[in-house]
């Protein structure tokens, strides 16, 4: 637009760009819909950005008068390269959604309903919240449950809308994920007697890679707001499927979600043992060998630290040929968080599983030298204390060894 002066009240107070869909919040301030929806729903703010007042409601009212003024101004300045934006689609209301859901009785009408719901949800965040308040979550969850229980699942022949041969349950699952449900909606899903969790487990076991990804991502979101005491009763099959998702490496997002689920659930009850019995230790070690991404390394080490707090977990880590070596390698190479967790793992081994063979192996693999190095650098007070405890515990064996570089001998605690 070059040097054209844009009227300041045409600009969104958040983005400072011309508003394409101006809406009014309850404080009377007008914002562009995309910006204020991101502020409220994506960034989880409950105040008006300009006035800092708490929003008593998140309802957004279209400012048709301002939108028409902006469109007219764009038309008048078309010769200067200003493009007139189209009139936004009107937001749906609750009654329209309820009617749409009530009409979805047969498999064919359900697929038609799912197409419409997907289109509505893709328009804006307000539509997503309207779907949630109108009961679409229960409808979508029921389709996921029914589809996962059915061996044949309903399908639809390929059509112009691109839904070729997609099962209703798979489509419902993708919509549930993309709705980015509120905390209330997620708690509602998590509290349905575990039925949806069972369905998502079945999908993770036998679904397509895409459906398995959606399933683990939805589970992660549900577990972030669920009552943690419910994690105690998780079935061993849950951990089997989570570990399998990690082992199959179906997508980066799915792997991160699976790791987060293990971080969330392992501290509760016997879940550490269940994770170990599901084969978590060797899979996590292999992942740690292959990844250089900071957050992934940190989460893997957090889970390994948790499962090494039980005898079964320590045994499985030591059983893997690269277990001790890769944990030691990550110390001082990733982050302070990763270093602290890695040293925690070595401390658990030192305290409870330090057989003469393991003690010699730690020396041979350079673990002892790395611990000495921890004492010389800025690695955090707690990490240094734990490293010092490990070194003191086996000082008789290690201190006189030629495997420790002379430069590090001075760091060895007496």
Protein backbone atom coordinates (compact mmCIF):
# COMPACT_ATOMS: atom_id res chain seq x y z
CA UNK A 1 0.00 0.00 0.00
CA UNK A 2 3.04 2.23 -0.04
CA UNK A 3 2.43 5.70 1.46
CA UNK A 4 -1.37 5.43 1.79
CA UNK A 5 -2.45 6.53 5.23
CA UNK A 6 -4.70 3.93 6.81
CA UNK A 7 -7.29 5.28 9.28
CA UNK A 8 -6.05 4.17 12.72
CA UNK A 9 -9.45 2.79 13.78
CA UNK A 10 -9.24 0.33 10.85
CA UNK A 11 -6.23 -1.33 12.52
CA UNK A 12 -6.50 -4.19 15.01
CA UNK A 13 -5.01 -3.19 18.41
CA UNK A 14 -3.30 -6.60 18.58
CA UNK A 15 -1.86 -7.15 15.10
CA UNK A 16 -1.77 -3.47 13.97
CA UNK A 17 -3.04 -4.67 10.59
CA UNK A 18 -6.26 -3.77 8.76
CA UNK A 19 -9.14 -5.76 10.25
CA UNK A 20 -10.81 -8.22 7.87
CA UNK A 21 -13.42 -9.44 10.32
CA UNK A 22 -13.83 -6.83 13.10
CA UNK A 23 -15.59 -8.10 16.22
CA UNK A 24 -16.47 -6.45 19.52
CA UNK A 25 -15.60 -8.02 22.88
CA UNK A 26 -17.67 -7.44 26.02
CA UNK A 27 -15.54 -4.44 27.02
CA UNK A 28 -16.63 -2.59 23.87
CA UNK A 29 -13.24 -2.74 22.13
CA UNK A 30 -13.08 -3.93 18.51
CA UNK A 31 -10.41 -6.39 17.35
CA UNK A 32 -9.84 -8.49 14.25
CA UNK A 33 -11.48 -11.88 14.85
CA UNK A 34 -8.37 -13.95 14.09
CA UNK A 35 -6.21 -11.95 16.51
CA UNK A 36 -8.63 -11.83 19.44
CA UNK A 37 -9.54 -15.52 19.04
CA UNK A 38 -5.85 -16.40 19.18
CA UNK A 39 -5.49 -14.17 22.27
CA UNK A 40 -8.41 -15.80 24.08
CA UNK A 41 -8.45 -19.41 22.90
CA UNK A 42 -4.89 -20.23 21.84
CA UNK A 43 -2.99 -18.12 24.36
CA UNK A 44 -5.57 -18.74 27.14
CA UNK A 45 -5.97 -15.10 28.17
CA UNK A 46 -9.12 -13.92 29.96
CA UNK A 47 -8.58 -10.16 29.80
CA UNK A 48 -9.17 -7.48 27.18
CA UNK A 49 -5.74 -6.74 25.61
CA UNK A 50 -6.35 -2.97 25.50
CA UNK A 51 -8.21 -2.26 28.76
CA UNK A 52 -6.81 -5.20 30.80
CA UNK A 53 -10.35 -5.79 32.13
CA UNK A 54 -11.40 -9.38 32.80
CA UNK A 55 -13.70 -10.65 30.03
CA UNK A 56 -17.00 -11.68 31.62
CA UNK A 57 -17.83 -13.60 28.43
CA UNK A 58 -15.88 -14.69 25.37
CA UNK A 59 -18.77 -13.94 23.02
CA UNK A 60 -17.64 -11.93 19.99
CA UNK A 61 -20.10 -9.61 18.22
CA UNK A 62 -19.43 -8.78 14.55
CA UNK A 63 -18.89 -5.04 13.96
CA UNK A 64 -20.69 -4.89 10.61
CA UNK A 65 -20.61 -1.09 10.41
CA UNK A 66 -16.82 -0.91 10.76
CA UNK A 67 -16.34 -3.84 8.40
CA UNK A 68 -18.40 -2.10 5.68
CA UNK A 69 -16.44 1.12 6.19
CA UNK A 70 -13.14 -0.76 5.77
CA UNK A 71 -14.41 -2.55 2.66
CA UNK A 72 -15.58 0.75 1.13
CA UNK A 73 -12.23 2.35 1.90
CA UNK A 74 -10.44 -0.59 0.23
CA UNK A 75 -12.62 -0.20 -2.87
CA UNK A 76 -11.90 3.56 -3.08
CA UNK A 77 -8.18 2.86 -2.87
CA UNK A 78 -8.13 -0.06 -5.30
CA UNK A 79 -6.15 2.01 -7.83
CA UNK A 80 -3.38 2.28 -5.23
CA UNK A 81 -3.05 -1.47 -4.88
CA UNK A 82 -5.41 -1.95 -1.93
CA UNK A 83 -7.38 -5.20 -2.21
CA UNK A 84 -10.94 -5.41 -0.96
CA UNK A 85 -11.36 -8.46 1.27
CA UNK A 86 -14.51 -10.61 1.01
CA UNK A 87 -17.32 -10.45 3.55
CA UNK A 88 -16.62 -13.08 6.24
CA UNK A 89 -18.94 -16.04 6.58
CA UNK A 90 -21.38 -15.58 9.46
CA UNK A 91 -20.62 -17.60 12.59
CA UNK A 92 -22.90 -20.57 13.22
CA UNK A 93 -25.21 -20.63 16.21
CA UNK A 94 -25.94 -23.38 18.71
CA UNK A 95 -29.40 -24.15 17.28
CA UNK A 96 -27.91 -24.87 13.83
CA UNK A 97 -25.40 -27.31 15.30
CA UNK A 98 -28.02 -29.08 17.42
CA UNK A 99 -30.25 -29.57 14.34
CA UNK A 100 -27.28 -30.87 12.34
CA UNK A 101 -26.45 -33.41 15.05
CA UNK A 102 -30.08 -34.49 15.49
CA UNK A 103 -30.39 -35.17 11.75
CA UNK A 104 -27.34 -37.48 11.74
CA UNK A 105 -29.06 -40.84 12.27
CA UNK A 106 -27.87 -43.11 9.44
CA UNK A 107 -24.24 -43.85 8.45
CA UNK A 108 -24.64 -41.77 5.27
CA UNK A 109 -26.13 -38.79 7.14
CA UNK A 110 -23.39 -39.10 9.76
CA UNK A 111 -20.69 -38.75 7.13
CA UNK A 112 -22.57 -35.78 5.66
CA UNK A 113 -22.74 -34.28 9.15
CA UNK A 114 -19.01 -34.85 9.67
CA UNK A 115 -18.19 -33.00 6.44
CA UNK A 116 -20.26 -30.07 7.61
CA UNK A 117 -18.74 -30.10 11.11
CA UNK A 118 -15.24 -30.16 9.65
CA UNK A 119 -16.05 -27.17 7.44
CA UNK A 120 -17.60 -25.24 10.33
CA UNK A 121 -14.66 -25.93 12.66
CA UNK A 122 -12.11 -24.80 10.07
CA UNK A 123 -13.69 -21.32 9.76
CA UNK A 124 -12.73 -19.80 13.12
CA UNK A 125 -12.27 -20.42 16.84
CA UNK A 126 -15.74 -19.11 17.69
CA UNK A 127 -17.28 -21.87 15.60
CA UNK A 128 -15.14 -24.44 17.42
CA UNK A 129 -16.41 -23.25 20.79
CA UNK A 130 -19.98 -23.26 19.45
CA UNK A 131 -19.57 -26.89 18.36
CA UNK A 132 -18.34 -27.74 21.83
CA UNK A 133 -21.21 -26.03 23.66
CA UNK A 134 -23.83 -27.57 21.34
CA UNK A 135 -22.86 -31.16 22.22
CA UNK A 136 -20.72 -32.03 19.20
CA UNK A 137 -18.06 -33.55 21.48
CA UNK A 138 -20.39 -36.31 22.70
CA UNK A 139 -21.53 -37.00 19.12
CA UNK A 140 -17.95 -37.27 17.84
CA UNK A 141 -16.83 -39.39 20.81
CA UNK A 142 -19.74 -41.79 20.27
CA UNK A 143 -18.68 -42.29 16.64
CA UNK A 144 -15.09 -42.95 17.71
CA UNK A 145 -16.30 -45.48 20.28
CA UNK A 146 -18.64 -47.23 17.86
CA UNK A 147 -16.06 -47.34 15.07
CA UNK A 148 -13.32 -48.77 17.31
CA UNK A 149 -15.65 -51.51 18.55
CA UNK A 150 -16.83 -52.43 15.08
CA UNK A 151 -14.63 -54.76 13.07
CA UNK A 152 -15.87 -53.40 9.76
CA UNK A 153 -16.45 -49.67 10.53
CA UNK A 154 -18.64 -47.69 8.14
CA UNK A 155 -16.98 -46.34 5.03
CA UNK A 156 -17.92 -44.02 2.24
CA UNK A 157 -17.01 -44.31 -1.42
CA UNK A 158 -14.70 -41.66 -2.80
CA UNK A 159 -16.46 -38.37 -3.50
CA UNK A 160 -15.70 -34.81 -4.55
CA UNK A 161 -15.14 -33.66 -0.99
CA UNK A 162 -12.03 -35.80 -0.55
CA UNK A 163 -13.38 -38.16 2.11
CA UNK A 164 -12.64 -41.26 0.04
CA UNK A 165 -13.12 -44.48 1.98
CA UNK A 166 -12.65 -42.66 5.32
CA UNK A 167 -14.32 -44.31 8.25
CA UNK A 168 -16.73 -42.19 10.23
CA UNK A 169 -14.78 -42.88 13.41
CA UNK A 170 -11.48 -41.78 11.89
CA UNK A 171 -13.03 -38.58 10.62
CA UNK A 172 -14.69 -37.92 13.98
CA UNK A 173 -11.33 -38.46 15.71
CA UNK A 174 -9.55 -35.96 13.45
CA UNK A 175 -12.26 -33.35 14.11
CA UNK A 176 -12.04 -33.95 17.88
CA UNK A 177 -8.30 -33.36 17.73
CA UNK A 178 -8.54 -30.26 15.54
CA UNK A 179 -11.23 -28.68 17.72
CA UNK A 180 -8.50 -27.94 20.31
CA UNK A 181 -11.03 -28.51 23.06
CA UNK A 182 -11.29 -26.35 26.14
CA UNK A 183 -10.27 -27.72 29.55
CA UNK A 184 -13.95 -28.34 30.33
CA UNK A 185 -14.42 -30.30 27.11
CA UNK A 186 -11.33 -32.39 27.71
CA UNK A 187 -12.37 -33.17 31.29
CA UNK A 188 -15.75 -34.26 29.96
CA UNK A 189 -14.08 -36.69 27.57
CA UNK A 190 -11.70 -38.02 30.22
CA UNK A 191 -14.53 -38.60 32.69
CA UNK A 192 -16.71 -40.86 30.58
CA UNK A 193 -15.92 -44.04 32.53
CA UNK A 194 -12.78 -44.62 30.51
CA UNK A 195 -14.78 -45.66 27.44
CA UNK A 196 -13.07 -43.21 25.09
CA UNK A 197 -9.63 -44.10 26.50
CA UNK A 198 -10.33 -47.76 25.69
CA UNK A 199 -11.39 -46.76 22.17
CA UNK A 200 -8.27 -44.67 21.63
CA UNK A 201 -6.14 -47.61 22.80
CA UNK A 202 -7.78 -49.84 20.19
CA UNK A 203 -7.11 -47.21 17.52
CA UNK A 204 -3.45 -46.97 18.57
CA UNK A 205 -3.21 -50.72 18.21
CA UNK A 206 -4.80 -51.25 14.82
CA UNK A 207 -5.57 -47.86 13.25
CA UNK A 208 -3.81 -46.09 10.40
CA UNK A 209 -0.71 -44.02 11.19
CA UNK A 210 -2.80 -40.84 10.92
CA UNK A 211 -5.51 -42.14 13.27
CA UNK A 212 -2.92 -43.43 15.74
CA UNK A 213 -1.34 -39.97 15.76
CA UNK A 214 -4.68 -38.27 16.43
CA UNK A 215 -5.44 -40.81 19.17
CA UNK A 216 -2.20 -40.28 21.11
CA UNK A 217 -2.42 -36.49 20.72
CA UNK A 218 -5.99 -36.48 22.05
CA UNK A 219 -4.98 -38.72 24.95
CA UNK A 220 -2.15 -36.34 25.84
CA UNK A 221 -4.57 -33.39 25.94
CA UNK A 222 -7.08 -35.35 28.04
CA UNK A 223 -4.47 -36.50 30.54
CA UNK A 224 -3.16 -32.95 31.00
CA UNK A 225 -6.46 -31.99 32.69
CA UNK A 226 -7.55 -35.37 34.14
CA UNK A 227 -7.56 -36.28 37.82
CA UNK A 228 -4.07 -37.78 38.35
CA UNK A 229 -5.38 -40.35 40.82
CA UNK A 230 -7.16 -42.01 37.89
CA UNK A 231 -3.75 -42.88 36.41
CA UNK A 232 -3.22 -45.52 39.10
CA UNK A 233 -5.80 -47.81 37.47
CA UNK A 234 -4.40 -47.60 33.93
CA UNK A 235 -4.19 -51.02 32.31
CA UNK A 236 -0.89 -52.56 31.18
CA UNK A 237 -2.26 -52.47 27.61
CA UNK A 238 -2.19 -48.67 27.75
CA UNK A 239 1.59 -48.69 28.19
CA UNK A 240 2.02 -51.39 25.56
CA UNK A 241 0.34 -49.16 22.94
CA UNK A 242 2.18 -45.99 24.02
CA UNK A 243 5.53 -47.77 23.79
CA UNK A 244 4.56 -49.20 20.39
CA UNK A 245 3.82 -45.68 19.10
CA UNK A 246 7.32 -44.67 20.21
CA UNK A 247 8.88 -47.76 18.66
CA UNK A 248 7.09 -47.26 15.32
CA UNK A 249 8.06 -43.56 15.14
CA UNK A 250 4.88 -42.78 13.19
CA UNK A 251 5.39 -39.01 13.47
CA UNK A 252 7.33 -36.47 15.48
CA UNK A 253 4.15 -35.12 17.09
CA UNK A 254 2.99 -38.60 18.06
CA UNK A 255 6.36 -39.44 19.63
CA UNK A 256 6.40 -36.23 21.68
CA UNK A 257 2.82 -36.88 22.84
CA UNK A 258 3.67 -40.48 23.78
CA UNK A 259 6.71 -39.33 25.77
CA UNK A 260 4.60 -36.72 27.55
CA UNK A 261 2.03 -39.38 28.45
CA UNK A 262 4.76 -41.50 30.03
CA UNK A 263 6.11 -38.47 31.91
CA UNK A 264 2.59 -37.77 33.22
CA UNK A 265 1.58 -41.32 34.15
CA UNK A 266 4.73 -43.15 35.28
CA UNK A 267 4.95 -41.59 38.77
CA UNK A 268 1.57 -43.03 39.78
CA UNK A 269 1.01 -46.43 41.37
CA UNK A 270 2.76 -49.33 39.64
CA UNK A 271 2.90 -47.52 36.31
CA UNK A 272 6.71 -47.56 36.27
CA UNK A 273 6.65 -51.35 36.35
CA UNK A 274 3.86 -51.48 33.75
CA UNK A 275 5.92 -49.27 31.44
CA UNK A 276 9.00 -51.46 31.92
CA UNK A 277 6.99 -54.62 31.26
CA UNK A 278 5.68 -52.97 28.08
CA UNK A 279 9.29 -52.70 26.85
CA UNK A 280 9.81 -48.99 27.48
CA UNK A 281 13.48 -49.12 28.57
CA UNK A 282 15.11 -50.47 25.38
CA UNK A 283 12.86 -48.33 23.17
CA UNK A 284 13.78 -45.19 25.12
CA UNK A 285 17.50 -46.01 24.98
CA UNK A 286 17.30 -46.45 21.20
CA UNK A 287 15.46 -43.14 20.87
CA UNK A 288 18.08 -41.43 23.02
CA UNK A 289 20.79 -42.80 20.74
CA UNK A 290 19.08 -41.40 17.64
CA UNK A 291 17.78 -38.00 18.75
CA UNK A 292 19.63 -34.73 19.15
CA UNK A 293 16.52 -32.60 19.73
CA UNK A 294 16.71 -30.93 23.14
CA UNK A 295 13.12 -31.36 24.33
CA UNK A 296 12.95 -35.00 23.18
CA UNK A 297 16.20 -35.82 25.02
CA UNK A 298 14.91 -34.18 28.18
CA UNK A 299 11.61 -36.08 28.14
CA UNK A 300 13.32 -39.42 27.41
CA UNK A 301 15.69 -38.89 30.34
CA UNK A 302 12.79 -37.90 32.60
CA UNK A 303 11.00 -41.16 31.80
CA UNK A 304 14.18 -43.23 32.20
CA UNK A 305 14.76 -41.53 35.54
CA UNK A 306 11.24 -42.46 36.62
CA UNK A 307 11.44 -46.11 35.57
CA UNK A 308 14.90 -46.47 37.10
CA UNK A 309 13.29 -45.84 40.47
CA UNK A 310 12.10 -49.45 40.33
CA UNK A 311 14.35 -52.54 40.23
CA UNK A 312 12.80 -53.76 36.97
CA UNK A 313 13.60 -50.49 35.21
CA UNK A 314 17.22 -50.45 36.36
CA UNK A 315 17.69 -54.05 35.27
CA UNK A 316 16.35 -53.30 31.79
CA UNK A 317 18.54 -50.22 31.40
CA UNK A 318 21.66 -52.17 32.39
CA UNK A 319 20.62 -55.03 30.14
CA UNK A 320 20.83 -52.77 27.08
CA UNK A 321 24.39 -52.60 25.77
CA UNK A 322 24.22 -48.84 25.24
CA UNK A 323 22.13 -47.96 28.31
CA UNK A 324 24.78 -46.56 30.66
CA UNK A 325 26.88 -45.13 27.85
CA UNK A 326 24.13 -43.05 26.20
CA UNK A 327 22.83 -41.71 29.53
CA UNK A 328 26.35 -40.64 30.46
CA UNK A 329 26.93 -39.13 27.02
CA UNK A 330 23.97 -36.75 27.38
CA UNK A 331 25.41 -35.20 30.56
CA UNK A 332 26.63 -31.63 29.82
CA UNK A 333 25.66 -31.96 26.16
CA UNK A 334 21.94 -31.15 26.08
CA UNK A 335 20.78 -28.92 28.92
CA UNK A 336 20.96 -28.58 32.70
CA UNK A 337 17.62 -30.38 32.96
CA UNK A 338 18.94 -33.31 30.91
CA UNK A 339 22.17 -33.42 32.90
CA UNK A 340 20.32 -33.50 36.21
CA UNK A 341 18.04 -36.32 35.05
CA UNK A 342 20.96 -38.32 33.63
CA UNK A 343 22.88 -38.00 36.89
CA UNK A 344 19.70 -39.03 38.77
CA UNK A 345 19.62 -42.22 36.70
CA UNK A 346 23.27 -42.96 37.48
CA UNK A 347 22.59 -42.27 41.17
CA UNK A 348 19.77 -44.85 41.20
CA UNK A 349 22.10 -47.38 39.59
CA UNK A 350 24.87 -46.51 42.07
CA UNK A 351 22.64 -46.85 45.11
CA UNK A 352 20.67 -49.98 44.26
CA UNK A 353 22.22 -51.86 41.32
CA UNK A 354 25.96 -51.33 41.63
CA UNK A 355 27.29 -54.87 41.32
CA UNK A 356 31.07 -55.23 40.85
CA UNK A 357 30.49 -55.73 37.12
CA UNK A 358 28.36 -52.57 36.85
CA UNK A 359 30.91 -50.53 38.83
CA UNK A 360 33.72 -51.63 36.48
CA UNK A 361 31.49 -50.98 33.45
CA UNK A 362 30.84 -47.40 34.61
CA UNK A 363 34.58 -46.90 34.79
CA UNK A 364 35.26 -48.48 31.39
CA UNK A 365 32.53 -46.47 29.61
CA UNK A 366 33.81 -43.12 30.88
CA UNK A 367 30.88 -42.56 33.25
CA UNK A 368 33.24 -41.87 36.16
CA UNK A 369 35.29 -39.39 34.15
CA UNK A 370 32.10 -37.58 33.12
CA UNK A 371 30.98 -37.35 36.76
CA UNK A 372 34.34 -35.83 37.68
CA UNK A 373 33.83 -33.28 34.92
CA UNK A 374 30.41 -32.41 36.33
CA UNK A 375 32.15 -31.28 39.53
CA UNK A 376 34.39 -28.89 37.58
CA UNK A 377 31.78 -27.02 35.54
CA UNK A 378 28.60 -25.03 36.18
CA UNK A 379 26.15 -27.94 36.20
CA UNK A 380 23.88 -26.93 39.08
CA UNK A 381 24.22 -27.46 42.82
CA UNK A 382 21.91 -30.50 43.04
CA UNK A 383 23.55 -32.21 40.08
CA UNK A 384 26.99 -31.70 41.60
CA UNK A 385 25.85 -33.09 44.95
CA UNK A 386 24.51 -36.24 43.30
CA UNK A 387 27.62 -36.69 41.18
CA UNK A 388 29.76 -36.32 44.32
CA UNK A 389 27.69 -38.95 46.14
CA UNK A 390 28.14 -41.45 43.29
CA UNK A 391 31.90 -40.90 43.18
CA UNK A 392 32.24 -41.25 46.97
CA UNK A 393 30.20 -44.46 46.99
CA UNK A 394 32.74 -46.32 44.87
CA UNK A 395 35.90 -44.29 45.44
CA UNK A 396 37.93 -47.32 46.54
CA UNK A 397 37.47 -48.91 43.13
CA UNK A 398 37.59 -45.81 40.97
CA UNK A 399 40.05 -43.32 42.48
CA UNK A 400 43.20 -45.26 41.71
CA UNK A 401 42.11 -46.24 38.22
CA UNK A 402 44.13 -45.18 35.20
CA UNK A 403 40.84 -44.76 33.32
CA UNK A 404 40.32 -41.35 34.95
CA UNK A 405 42.29 -38.56 33.22
CA UNK A 406 44.90 -36.91 35.47
CA UNK A 407 43.21 -33.52 34.96
CA UNK A 408 40.08 -34.86 36.66
CA UNK A 409 41.72 -36.66 39.57
CA UNK A 410 41.80 -33.41 41.55
CA UNK A 411 38.01 -33.26 41.36
CA UNK A 412 37.54 -36.68 42.87
CA UNK A 413 35.91 -36.25 46.31
CA UNK A 414 37.84 -37.58 49.29
